[in-house]
PDB file of C-alpha atoms in Angstrom:
ATOM      1  CA  MET A  15    -192.339 140.341 -33.566  1.00  0.00           C
ATOM      2  CA  ALA A  16    -190.192 141.980 -31.315  1.00  0.00           C
ATOM      3  CA  CYS A  17    -188.799 144.727 -33.774  1.00  0.00           C
ATOM      4  CA  LYS A  18    -186.403 143.588 -35.902  1.00  0.00           C
ATOM      5  CA  THR A  19    -183.211 145.137 -37.849  1.00  0.00           C
ATOM      6  CA  VAL A  20    -183.681 144.389 -41.840  1.00  0.00           C
ATOM      7  CA  LEU A  21    -180.293 144.711 -43.558  1.00  0.00           C
ATOM      8  CA  VAL A  22    -181.535 144.977 -47.885  1.00  0.00           C
ATOM      9  CA  THR A  23    -179.126 145.899 -51.074  1.00  0.00           C
ATOM     10  CA  GLY A  24    -180.122 147.735 -53.870  1.00  0.00           C
ATOM     11  CA  CYS A  25    -182.635 149.349 -52.635  1.00  0.00           C
ATOM     12  CA  SER A  26    -181.917 152.447 -55.082  1.00  0.00           C
ATOM     13  CA  SER A  27    -185.086 151.578 -57.251  1.00  0.00           C
ATOM     14  CA  GLY A  28    -187.220 148.671 -58.265  1.00  0.00           C
ATOM     15  CA  ILE A  29    -187.790 145.335 -56.212  1.00  0.00           C
ATOM     16  CA  GLY A  30    -185.202 146.646 -53.790  1.00  0.00           C
ATOM     17  CA  LEU A  31    -187.048 150.447 -52.950  1.00  0.00           C
ATOM     18  CA  ALA A  32    -190.372 148.944 -52.372  1.00  0.00           C
ATOM     19  CA  VAL A  33    -189.355 146.021 -49.646  1.00  0.00           C
ATOM     20  CA  ALA A  34    -187.519 148.649 -47.719  1.00  0.00           C
ATOM     21  CA  VAL A  35    -190.542 151.053 -48.085  1.00  0.00           C
ATOM     22  CA  ARG A  36    -192.795 148.428 -47.294  1.00  0.00           C
ATOM     23  CA  LEU A  37    -191.197 147.103 -44.743  1.00  0.00           C
ATOM     24  CA  ALA A  38    -190.359 150.588 -43.047  1.00  0.00           C
ATOM     25  CA  LYS A  39    -194.019 151.290 -43.576  1.00  0.00           C
ATOM     26  CA  ASP A  40    -195.699 147.862 -41.840  1.00  0.00           C
ATOM     27  CA  GLU A  41    -198.738 149.215 -39.789  1.00  0.00           C
ATOM     28  CA  LEU A  42    -197.840 147.114 -36.355  1.00  0.00           C
ATOM     29  CA  LYS A  43    -194.197 148.400 -37.330  1.00  0.00           C
ATOM     30  CA  ARG A  44    -191.474 145.309 -36.417  1.00  0.00           C
ATOM     31  CA  PHE A  45    -189.404 146.278 -38.395  1.00  0.00           C
ATOM     32  CA  LYS A  46    -185.904 148.493 -38.475  1.00  0.00           C
ATOM     33  CA  VAL A  47    -184.757 148.984 -42.276  1.00  0.00           C
ATOM     34  CA  VAL A  48    -181.585 149.587 -43.552  1.00  0.00           C
ATOM     35  CA  ALA A  49    -181.229 150.099 -47.803  1.00  0.00           C
ATOM     36  CA  THR A  50    -178.272 149.727 -49.048  1.00  0.00           C
ATOM     37  CA  MET A  51    -176.943 150.433 -52.057  1.00  0.00           C
ATOM     38  CA  ARG A  52    -173.891 151.221 -54.199  1.00  0.00           C
ATOM     39  CA  ASP A  53    -173.589 155.524 -54.763  1.00  0.00           C
ATOM     40  CA  LEU A  54    -175.661 157.300 -52.131  1.00  0.00           C
ATOM     41  CA  ASP A  55    -175.825 160.008 -54.628  1.00  0.00           C
ATOM     42  CA  ARG A  56    -179.023 157.585 -56.249  1.00  0.00           C
ATOM     43  CA  ARG A  57    -180.173 157.802 -52.774  1.00  0.00           C
ATOM     44  CA  GLY A  58    -183.684 160.319 -54.026  1.00  0.00           C
ATOM     45  CA  PRO A  59    -186.689 158.525 -55.535  1.00  0.00           C
ATOM     46  CA  LEU A  60    -185.856 156.231 -51.719  1.00  0.00           C
ATOM     47  CA  GLU A  61    -185.600 159.093 -49.685  1.00  0.00           C
ATOM     48  CA  GLN A  62    -188.688 160.269 -51.793  1.00  0.00           C
ATOM     49  CA  ALA A  63    -190.886 156.970 -51.198  1.00  0.00           C
ATOM     50  CA  ALA A  64    -190.281 156.705 -47.083  1.00  0.00           C
ATOM     51  CA  GLY A  65    -191.821 159.895 -46.154  1.00  0.00           C
ATOM     52  CA  SER A  66    -191.795 160.089 -42.388  1.00  0.00           C
ATOM     53  CA  ALA A  67    -190.416 156.467 -42.117  1.00  0.00           C
ATOM     54  CA  LEU A  68    -187.130 158.667 -43.361  1.00  0.00           C
ATOM     55  CA  ASN A  69    -184.501 158.282 -40.254  1.00  0.00           C
ATOM     56  CA  ARG A  70    -187.340 156.275 -38.208  1.00  0.00           C
ATOM     57  CA  THR A  71    -187.269 152.950 -39.308  1.00  0.00           C
ATOM     58  CA  LEU A  72    -185.547 153.393 -42.252  1.00  0.00           C
ATOM     59  CA  GLU A  73    -182.003 154.679 -42.105  1.00  0.00           C
ATOM     60  CA  ILE A  74    -180.216 154.405 -45.747  1.00  0.00           C
ATOM     61  CA  LYS A  75    -176.425 153.104 -46.158  1.00  0.00           C
ATOM     62  CA  GLU A  76    -173.517 152.305 -48.436  1.00  0.00           C
ATOM     63  CA  LEU A  77    -173.135 150.018 -49.180  1.00  0.00           C
ATOM     64  CA  ASP A  78    -171.658 147.968 -52.595  1.00  0.00           C
ATOM     65  CA  ALA A  79    -172.546 143.559 -52.815  1.00  0.00           C
ATOM     66  CA  CYS A  80    -168.589 143.288 -54.296  1.00  0.00           C
ATOM     67  CA  SER A  81    -166.100 144.661 -52.078  1.00  0.00           C
ATOM     68  CA  GLU A  82    -166.199 142.921 -48.111  1.00  0.00           C
ATOM     69  CA  ASP A  83    -164.580 146.152 -46.958  1.00  0.00           C
ATOM     70  CA  SER A  84    -168.238 147.625 -47.635  1.00  0.00           C
ATOM     71  CA  ILE A  85    -170.291 144.968 -46.597  1.00  0.00           C
ATOM     72  CA  ARG A  86    -168.366 145.192 -43.277  1.00  0.00           C
ATOM     73  CA  SER A  87    -168.042 148.524 -42.359  1.00  0.00           C
ATOM     74  CA  CYS A  88    -172.216 148.790 -43.596  1.00  0.00           C
ATOM     75  CA  VAL A  89    -172.278 145.379 -41.035  1.00  0.00           C
ATOM     76  CA  ASP A  90    -170.011 146.752 -38.062  1.00  0.00           C
ATOM     77  CA  SER A  91    -171.398 150.611 -38.414  1.00  0.00           C
ATOM     78  CA  ILE A  92    -175.393 148.935 -36.998  1.00  0.00           C
ATOM     79  CA  PRO A  93    -175.341 148.216 -33.318  1.00  0.00           C
ATOM     80  CA  SER A  94    -174.120 144.578 -32.077  1.00  0.00           C
ATOM     81  CA  ARG A  95    -173.538 143.752 -36.033  1.00  0.00           C
ATOM     82  CA  GLN A  96    -177.402 142.320 -35.273  1.00  0.00           C
ATOM     83  CA  VAL A  97    -179.560 142.047 -38.440  1.00  0.00           C
ATOM     84  CA  ASP A  98    -182.224 139.773 -38.325  1.00  0.00           C
ATOM     85  CA  ILE A  99    -183.559 139.996 -41.554  1.00  0.00           C
ATOM     86  CA  LEU A 100    -181.327 139.917 -44.753  1.00  0.00           C
ATOM     87  CA  VAL A 101    -182.856 141.041 -48.620  1.00  0.00           C
ATOM     88  CA  ASN A 102    -180.411 139.784 -50.422  1.00  0.00           C
ATOM     89  CA  ASN A 103    -182.024 141.704 -53.406  1.00  0.00           C
ATOM     90  CA  ALA A 104    -179.086 143.455 -55.292  1.00  0.00           C
ATOM     91  CA  GLY A 105    -178.024 142.086 -59.102  1.00  0.00           C
ATOM     92  CA  VAL A 106    -177.762 143.134 -63.164  1.00  0.00           C
ATOM     93  CA  GLY A 107    -179.216 142.014 -66.102  1.00  0.00           C
ATOM     94  CA  MET A 108    -178.115 140.587 -69.351  1.00  0.00           C
ATOM     95  CA  ILE A 109    -179.342 139.317 -72.730  1.00  0.00           C
ATOM     96  CA  GLY A 110    -178.384 138.807 -76.220  1.00  0.00           C
ATOM     97  CA  PRO A 111    -176.960 135.964 -77.976  1.00  0.00           C
ATOM     98  CA  LEU A 112    -173.644 134.236 -76.052  1.00  0.00           C
ATOM     99  CA  GLU A 113    -171.143 135.069 -79.038  1.00  0.00           C
ATOM    100  CA  CYS A 114    -171.975 139.055 -77.963  1.00  0.00           C
ATOM    101  CA  GLN A 115    -171.088 138.677 -74.587  1.00  0.00           C
ATOM    102  CA  SER A 116    -167.673 139.231 -73.366  1.00  0.00           C
ATOM    103  CA  ILE A 117    -166.484 136.992 -71.086  1.00  0.00           C
ATOM    104  CA  GLY A 118    -165.403 139.718 -68.044  1.00  0.00           C
ATOM    105  CA  ALA A 119    -169.276 141.216 -68.587  1.00  0.00           C
ATOM    106  CA  MET A 120    -170.619 138.028 -67.725  1.00  0.00           C
ATOM    107  CA  GLN A 121    -168.112 137.603 -64.602  1.00  0.00           C
ATOM    108  CA  GLN A 122    -168.939 141.060 -63.939  1.00  0.00           C
ATOM    109  CA  LEU A 123    -172.586 140.212 -63.900  1.00  0.00           C
ATOM    110  CA  PHE A 124    -171.744 136.691 -61.182  1.00  0.00           C
ATOM    111  CA  ASP A 125    -169.924 138.459 -59.332  1.00  0.00           C
ATOM    112  CA  THR A 126    -172.690 140.563 -57.955  1.00  0.00           C
ATOM    113  CA  ASN A 127    -175.955 138.557 -58.442  1.00  0.00           C
ATOM    114  CA  PHE A 128    -173.820 135.001 -57.265  1.00  0.00           C
ATOM    115  CA  PHE A 129    -170.424 136.026 -54.766  1.00  0.00           C
ATOM    116  CA  GLY A 130    -171.999 139.546 -53.793  1.00  0.00           C
ATOM    117  CA  LEU A 131    -174.843 137.429 -51.777  1.00  0.00           C
ATOM    118  CA  ALA A 132    -172.354 134.688 -51.183  1.00  0.00           C
ATOM    119  CA  ARG A 133    -169.712 137.294 -49.940  1.00  0.00           C
ATOM    120  CA  LEU A 134    -173.164 139.108 -48.223  1.00  0.00           C
ATOM    121  CA  VAL A 135    -173.986 135.886 -46.112  1.00  0.00           C
ATOM    122  CA  ARG A 136    -169.805 135.413 -45.244  1.00  0.00           C
ATOM    123  CA  GLU A 137    -170.799 138.412 -43.204  1.00  0.00           C
ATOM    124  CA  VAL A 138    -173.643 138.147 -41.172  1.00  0.00           C
ATOM    125  CA  LEU A 139    -174.074 134.191 -40.846  1.00  0.00           C
ATOM    126  CA  PRO A 140    -171.617 133.604 -38.712  1.00  0.00           C
ATOM    127  CA  ASP A 141    -173.550 135.945 -35.717  1.00  0.00           C
ATOM    128  CA  MET A 142    -176.894 134.707 -37.055  1.00  0.00           C
ATOM    129  CA  LYS A 143    -175.317 131.263 -35.527  1.00  0.00           C
ATOM    130  CA  ARG A 144    -174.193 133.131 -32.357  1.00  0.00           C
ATOM    131  CA  ARG A 145    -177.188 133.914 -31.783  1.00  0.00           C
ATOM    132  CA  GLN A 146    -179.665 130.847 -33.147  1.00  0.00           C
ATOM    133  CA  ASP A 147    -181.676 132.710 -35.156  1.00  0.00           C
ATOM    134  CA  GLY A 148    -181.346 134.843 -38.676  1.00  0.00           C
ATOM    135  CA  HIS A 149    -183.680 134.642 -41.651  1.00  0.00           C
ATOM    136  CA  ILE A 150    -181.875 135.538 -45.489  1.00  0.00           C
ATOM    137  CA  VAL A 151    -184.300 136.426 -47.908  1.00  0.00           C
ATOM    138  CA  VAL A 152    -182.870 136.029 -51.380  1.00  0.00           C
ATOM    139  CA  MET A 153    -184.419 137.220 -54.660  1.00  0.00           C
ATOM    140  CA  SER A 154    -183.632 134.908 -57.087  1.00  0.00           C
ATOM    141  CA  SER A 155    -185.376 134.421 -60.520  1.00  0.00           C
ATOM    142  CA  VAL A 156    -187.916 131.680 -62.120  1.00  0.00           C
ATOM    143  CA  MET A 157    -185.335 131.934 -64.096  1.00  0.00           C
ATOM    144  CA  GLY A 158    -183.341 129.498 -61.229  1.00  0.00           C
ATOM    145  CA  ILE A 159    -186.194 127.010 -61.774  1.00  0.00           C
ATOM    146  CA  GLN A 160    -186.390 126.899 -65.897  1.00  0.00           C
ATOM    147  CA  GLY A 161    -183.622 129.056 -68.547  1.00  0.00           C
ATOM    148  CA  LEU A 162    -184.655 130.807 -71.158  1.00  0.00           C
ATOM    149  CA  LEU A 163    -183.857 132.013 -74.727  1.00  0.00           C
ATOM    150  CA  PHE A 164    -181.001 134.542 -74.776  1.00  0.00           C
ATOM    151  CA  ASN A 165    -180.766 134.488 -70.714  1.00  0.00           C
ATOM    152  CA  ASP A 166    -178.262 132.119 -71.057  1.00  0.00           C
ATOM    153  CA  VAL A 167    -175.867 133.803 -67.978  1.00  0.00           C
ATOM    154  CA  TYR A 168    -178.105 135.690 -66.401  1.00  0.00           C
ATOM    155  CA  SER A 169    -179.705 132.024 -66.099  1.00  0.00           C
ATOM    156  CA  ALA A 170    -176.786 130.597 -64.961  1.00  0.00           C
ATOM    157  CA  SER A 171    -176.061 132.759 -61.929  1.00  0.00           C
ATOM    158  CA  LYS A 172    -179.943 132.534 -60.392  1.00  0.00           C
ATOM    159  CA  PHE A 173    -178.926 128.409 -60.730  1.00  0.00           C
ATOM    160  CA  ALA A 174    -175.710 129.498 -58.712  1.00  0.00           C
ATOM    161  CA  VAL A 175    -177.646 131.607 -56.745  1.00  0.00           C
ATOM    162  CA  GLU A 176    -180.188 129.001 -55.620  1.00  0.00           C
ATOM    163  CA  GLY A 177    -177.983 126.011 -55.462  1.00  0.00           C
ATOM    164  CA  PHE A 178    -176.327 127.601 -53.326  1.00  0.00           C
ATOM    165  CA  CYS A 179    -179.036 128.230 -51.242  1.00  0.00           C
ATOM    166  CA  GLU A 180    -180.894 124.704 -51.412  1.00  0.00           C
ATOM    167  CA  SER A 181    -176.922 123.138 -50.038  1.00  0.00           C
ATOM    168  CA  LEU A 182    -176.728 126.031 -47.361  1.00  0.00           C
ATOM    169  CA  ALA A 183    -180.600 125.925 -45.982  1.00  0.00           C
ATOM    170  CA  VAL A 184    -179.875 122.828 -44.722  1.00  0.00           C
ATOM    171  CA  GLN A 185    -177.109 123.331 -42.659  1.00  0.00           C
ATOM    172  CA  ALA A 186    -178.869 126.844 -40.858  1.00  0.00           C
ATOM    173  CA  LEU A 187    -181.891 124.784 -40.272  1.00  0.00           C
ATOM    174  CA  LYS A 188    -179.138 122.801 -37.233  1.00  0.00           C
ATOM    175  CA  PHE A 189    -178.744 126.855 -35.838  1.00  0.00           C
ATOM    176  CA  ASN A 190    -182.295 128.006 -36.665  1.00  0.00           C
ATOM    177  CA  ILE A 191    -181.726 129.913 -39.304  1.00  0.00           C
ATOM    178  CA  ARG A 192    -184.903 130.706 -41.864  1.00  0.00           C
ATOM    179  CA  MET A 193    -183.858 130.411 -45.667  1.00  0.00           C
ATOM    180  CA  SER A 194    -186.756 131.646 -47.900  1.00  0.00           C
ATOM    181  CA  LEU A 195    -185.953 132.167 -51.609  1.00  0.00           C
ATOM    182  CA  ILE A 196    -188.334 134.742 -53.173  1.00  0.00           C
ATOM    183  CA  GLU A 197    -188.441 133.430 -57.483  1.00  0.00           C
ATOM    184  CA  PRO A 198    -190.287 136.745 -59.633  1.00  0.00           C
ATOM    185  CA  GLY A 199    -191.090 135.826 -63.274  1.00  0.00           C
ATOM    186  CA  PRO A 200    -191.502 139.566 -64.899  1.00  0.00           C
ATOM    187  CA  VAL A 201    -190.920 142.525 -63.056  1.00  0.00           C
ATOM    188  CA  ILE A 202    -191.837 146.041 -64.703  1.00  0.00           C
ATOM    189  CA  THR A 203    -189.131 147.536 -62.907  1.00  0.00           C
ATOM    190  CA  GLU A 204    -185.783 150.491 -64.605  1.00  0.00           C
ATOM    191  CA  PHE A 205    -183.726 147.291 -64.041  1.00  0.00           C
ATOM    192  CA  GLU A 206    -185.553 145.438 -66.727  1.00  0.00           C
ATOM    193  CA  LYS A 207    -186.631 148.552 -69.140  1.00  0.00           C
ATOM    194  CA  LYS A 208    -182.392 149.229 -69.200  1.00  0.00           C
ATOM    195  CA  VAL A 209    -181.669 146.128 -69.972  1.00  0.00           C
ATOM    196  CA  TYR A 210    -184.462 146.056 -72.625  1.00  0.00           C
ATOM    197  CA  GLU A 211    -183.249 149.342 -73.768  1.00  0.00           C
ATOM    198  CA  GLU A 212    -179.033 148.839 -74.312  1.00  0.00           C
ATOM    199  CA  ALA A 213    -180.559 145.326 -76.138  1.00  0.00           C
ATOM    200  CA  ASP A 214    -182.443 147.462 -78.776  1.00  0.00           C
ATOM    201  CA  GLY A 215    -179.220 149.203 -79.773  1.00  0.00           C
ATOM    202  CA  MET A 216    -176.866 146.075 -78.768  1.00  0.00           C
ATOM    203  CA  ASP A 217    -174.301 144.796 -81.121  1.00  0.00           C
ATOM    204  CA  LEU A 218    -174.703 141.799 -82.938  1.00  0.00           C
ATOM    205  CA  ALA A 219    -171.850 141.543 -85.221  1.00  0.00           C
ATOM    206  CA  GLY A 220    -170.277 139.117 -83.190  1.00  0.00           C
ATOM    207  CA  THR A 221    -173.223 136.170 -83.978  1.00  0.00           C
ATOM    208  CA  ASP A 222    -174.828 135.359 -87.328  1.00  0.00           C
ATOM    209  CA  GLU A 223    -177.492 137.043 -89.093  1.00  0.00           C
ATOM    210  CA  GLU A 224    -180.126 134.731 -88.436  1.00  0.00           C
ATOM    211  CA  THR A 225    -179.237 134.252 -84.481  1.00  0.00           C
ATOM    212  CA  ALA A 226    -179.367 137.975 -84.890  1.00  0.00           C
ATOM    213  CA  ARG A 227    -182.854 137.792 -86.930  1.00  0.00           C
ATOM    214  CA  ILE A 228    -184.570 135.662 -84.155  1.00  0.00           C
ATOM    215  CA  PHE A 229    -182.927 137.835 -81.162  1.00  0.00           C
ATOM    216  CA  ARG A 230    -184.376 140.783 -83.037  1.00  0.00           C
ATOM    217  CA  GLN A 231    -187.541 139.372 -84.715  1.00  0.00           C
ATOM    218  CA  VAL A 232    -189.157 137.121 -82.366  1.00  0.00           C
ATOM    219  CA  TYR A 233    -187.173 137.318 -78.861  1.00  0.00           C
ATOM    220  CA  LEU A 234    -187.336 141.235 -78.306  1.00  0.00           C
ATOM    221  CA  PRO A 235    -190.903 141.235 -79.558  1.00  0.00           C
ATOM    222  CA  TYR A 236    -192.114 138.584 -77.660  1.00  0.00           C
ATOM    223  CA  SER A 237    -190.775 139.254 -74.431  1.00  0.00           C
ATOM    224  CA  ARG A 238    -192.349 142.766 -74.448  1.00  0.00           C
ATOM    225  CA  LYS A 239    -195.387 140.231 -74.844  1.00  0.00           C
ATOM    226  CA  ILE A 240    -194.647 138.633 -72.177  1.00  0.00           C
ATOM    227  CA  PHE A 241    -194.284 141.394 -69.566  1.00  0.00           C
ATOM    228  CA  ALA A 242    -197.343 143.308 -70.676  1.00  0.00           C
ATOM    229  CA  ALA A 243    -199.697 140.011 -69.803  1.00  0.00           C
ATOM    230  CA  LEU A 244    -197.738 138.521 -67.000  1.00  0.00           C
ATOM    231  CA  GLY A 245    -195.368 141.626 -65.439  1.00  0.00           C
ATOM    232  CA  GLN A 246    -195.649 142.753 -61.511  1.00  0.00           C
ATOM    233  CA  THR A 247    -195.073 145.317 -59.878  1.00  0.00           C
ATOM    234  CA  PRO A 248    -192.547 146.057 -57.579  1.00  0.00           C
ATOM    235  CA  GLU A 249    -194.631 146.546 -54.842  1.00  0.00           C
ATOM    236  CA  GLU A 250    -196.463 143.458 -54.771  1.00  0.00           C
ATOM    237  CA  ILE A 251    -193.096 141.392 -54.685  1.00  0.00           C
ATOM    238  CA  ALA A 252    -192.708 143.734 -51.428  1.00  0.00           C
ATOM    239  CA  GLU A 253    -195.946 142.669 -50.270  1.00  0.00           C
ATOM    240  CA  GLN A 254    -195.369 138.877 -50.932  1.00  0.00           C
ATOM    241  CA  THR A 255    -191.476 139.623 -49.595  1.00  0.00           C
ATOM    242  CA  LEU A 256    -193.532 140.967 -45.925  1.00  0.00           C
ATOM    243  CA  GLN A 257    -195.381 137.625 -46.111  1.00  0.00           C
ATOM    244  CA  VAL A 258    -192.728 135.371 -45.817  1.00  0.00           C
ATOM    245  CA  ILE A 259    -190.901 136.646 -43.813  1.00  0.00           C
ATOM    246  CA  THR A 260    -193.465 137.567 -41.190  1.00  0.00           C
ATOM    247  CA  ALA A 261    -194.691 133.964 -41.046  1.00  0.00           C
ATOM    248  CA  ASP A 262    -194.479 131.796 -38.917  1.00  0.00           C
ATOM    249  CA  SER A 263    -193.068 128.864 -40.867  1.00  0.00           C
ATOM    250  CA  PRO A 264    -191.389 130.961 -44.079  1.00  0.00           C
ATOM    251  CA  PRO A 265    -191.551 128.866 -47.519  1.00  0.00           C
ATOM    252  CA  PHE A 266    -187.853 127.945 -48.635  1.00  0.00           C
ATOM    253  CA  ARG A 267    -188.985 128.789 -52.186  1.00  0.00           C
ATOM    254  CA  LEU A 268    -192.158 131.284 -53.138  1.00  0.00           C
ATOM    255  CA  GLN A 269    -193.004 131.629 -56.729  1.00  0.00           C
ATOM    256  CA  THR A 270    -194.593 135.706 -57.186  1.00  0.00           C
ATOM    257  CA  ASN A 271    -195.893 135.222 -60.351  1.00  0.00           C
ATOM    258  CA  ARG A 272    -199.640 132.246 -60.001  1.00  0.00           C
ATOM    259  CA  LEU A 273    -199.750 132.216 -63.811  1.00  0.00           C
ATOM    260  CA  TYR A 274    -196.016 131.644 -64.317  1.00  0.00           C
ATOM    261  CA  THR A 275    -195.777 128.555 -62.515  1.00  0.00           C
ATOM    262  CA  PRO A 276    -197.115 126.003 -65.476  1.00  0.00           C
ATOM    263  CA  LEU A 277    -194.311 126.843 -67.176  1.00  0.00           C
ATOM    264  CA  THR A 278    -191.537 126.155 -64.337  1.00  0.00           C
ATOM    265  CA  ALA A 279    -193.807 122.982 -63.413  1.00  0.00           C
ATOM    266  CA  LEU A 280    -192.613 121.305 -67.548  1.00  0.00           C
ATOM    267  CA  LYS A 281    -189.235 120.977 -65.630  1.00  0.00           C
ATOM    268  CA  HIS A 282    -190.461 118.337 -62.819  1.00  0.00           C
ATOM    269  CA  ALA A 283    -193.511 116.661 -65.331  1.00  0.00           C
ATOM    270  CA  ASP A 284    -190.439 114.752 -67.499  1.00  0.00           C
ATOM    271  CA  PRO A 285    -187.238 113.768 -65.694  1.00  0.00           C
ATOM    272  CA  SER A 286    -185.573 113.545 -69.051  1.00  0.00           C
ATOM    273  CA  GLY A 287    -185.803 117.474 -69.518  1.00  0.00           C
ATOM    274  CA  ARG A 288    -187.228 117.239 -72.976  1.00  0.00           C
ATOM    275  CA  LEU A 289    -190.930 118.528 -71.938  1.00  0.00           C
ATOM    276  CA  PRO A 290    -190.386 122.312 -71.291  1.00  0.00           C
ATOM    277  CA  LEU A 291    -187.368 122.048 -74.283  1.00  0.00           C
ATOM    278  CA  ASP A 292    -190.111 121.049 -76.669  1.00  0.00           C
ATOM    279  CA  ALA A 293    -193.273 122.996 -75.191  1.00  0.00           C
ATOM    280  CA  PHE A 294    -190.718 125.787 -75.179  1.00  0.00           C
ATOM    281  CA  PHE A 295    -189.612 125.612 -78.840  1.00  0.00           C
ATOM    282  CA  LYS A 296    -192.925 124.632 -79.641  1.00  0.00           C
ATOM    283  CA  MET A 297    -194.445 128.198 -78.732  1.00  0.00           C
ATOM    284  CA  VAL A 298    -191.539 130.329 -79.684  1.00  0.00           C
ATOM    285  CA  PHE A 299    -191.217 129.280 -83.696  1.00  0.00           C
ATOM    286  CA  LYS A 300    -194.063 127.542 -84.335  1.00  0.00           C
ATOM    287  CA  HIS A 301    -197.207 128.138 -82.776  1.00  0.00           C
ATOM    288  CA  ASP A 302    -196.948 132.072 -82.312  1.00  0.00           C
ATOM    289  CA  ARG A 303    -200.725 132.706 -82.690  1.00  0.00           C
ATOM    290  CA  VAL A 304    -201.245 129.502 -79.791  1.00  0.00           C
ATOM    291  CA  PHE A 305    -198.701 131.167 -77.981  1.00  0.00           C
ATOM    292  CA  ASN A 306    -199.943 134.960 -78.278  1.00  0.00           C
ATOM    293  CA  ALA A 307    -203.342 133.764 -77.744  1.00  0.00           C
ATOM    294  CA  SER A 308    -201.952 132.079 -74.439  1.00  0.00           C
ATOM    295  CA  LEU A 309    -200.525 135.477 -73.142  1.00  0.00           C
ATOM    296  CA  GLY A 310    -204.565 137.502 -74.035  1.00  0.00           C
ATOM    297  CA  PHE A 311    -206.282 134.300 -71.588  1.00  0.00           C
ATOM    298  CA  LEU A 312    -203.470 134.812 -69.005  1.00  0.00           C
ATOM    299  CA  ARG A 313    -204.285 138.560 -69.642  1.00  0.00           C
ATOM    300  CA  LEU A 314    -207.323 137.750 -68.759  1.00  0.00           C
ATOM    301  CA  LEU A 315    -207.295 136.409 -66.238  1.00  0.00           C
ATOM    302  CA  ARG A 316    -204.887 138.094 -64.615  1.00  0.00           C
ATOM    303  CA  GLY A 317    -207.265 140.994 -64.992  1.00  0.00           C
ATOM    304  CA  ARG A 318    -210.019 139.536 -63.593  1.00  0.00           C
ATOM    305  CA  GLY A 319    -208.406 138.809 -60.294  1.00  0.00           C
ATOM    306  CA  ALA A 320    -206.712 141.885 -59.382  1.00  0.00           C
ATOM    307  CA  LYS A 321    -210.673 143.238 -59.731  1.00  0.00           C
ATOM    308  CA  LYS A 322    -211.192 140.634 -57.582  1.00  0.00           C
ATOM    309  CA  ALA A 323    -208.547 141.756 -54.562  1.00  0.00           C
ATOM    310  CA  ALA A 324    -209.897 145.828 -55.120  1.00  0.00           C
TER     311      ALA A 324
END
């Protein structure tokens, strides 16, 4: 593989940082990474993680996914505007009762998670078409396949991402452009910690007492258990992203966490859609002991898998 220019968004922390550093430190030196973030004052952790790769195989640039001018300025600064691989990772989260979310906050989330992707693809796609080559890698989520309790708006944004990419991928193939959706489940990052910290102090006055109780006493404790049992590290996601980028025939979809696959498979097992709804309802509200036991079993499997990998 000749040296490819990779533009990665959302690199100040978490998955974006891990992907940028992993590609920049590729043993075969196959990549020149343009690692971007909205606020360059937050570049410190990336610079530290990049180490000797900084300003060699990794360059840090400003890019705000919510600004067409910012995106264009960043792409224009790349020699010949040649972005061989785009890794769209910038995103924001939102959890909680729908009644407690403002329409403005929902629009801001979509502006980053969906329209940010659309802006980036609109900027790099014409050049990729002219070169008849390119790879667009999008950090999606299992919540773009299966909606989850109290993740209504975030899940909706990821469903939009999935539909956008699935539709565009057909046209892209005509121009020899590959598209890949990376679909993590729970990932232990500062991004996730911030979302749940904000949830702990969330004003629930806009909803009824029972919904508030379910959110505080059922959803939040269950979510922490799921993260403890199934959570991956950003470095694990980065490694799998590298495998997708370097594959001779990259997959269109990749779920990074095999332990989560049975949950998303429920959706395709019943065309009526009742099976996953009933399963999640019973798991959360009726069979909490089974739920806890299942998580313990999955944690055991994950531990054994990690030992084998080591």
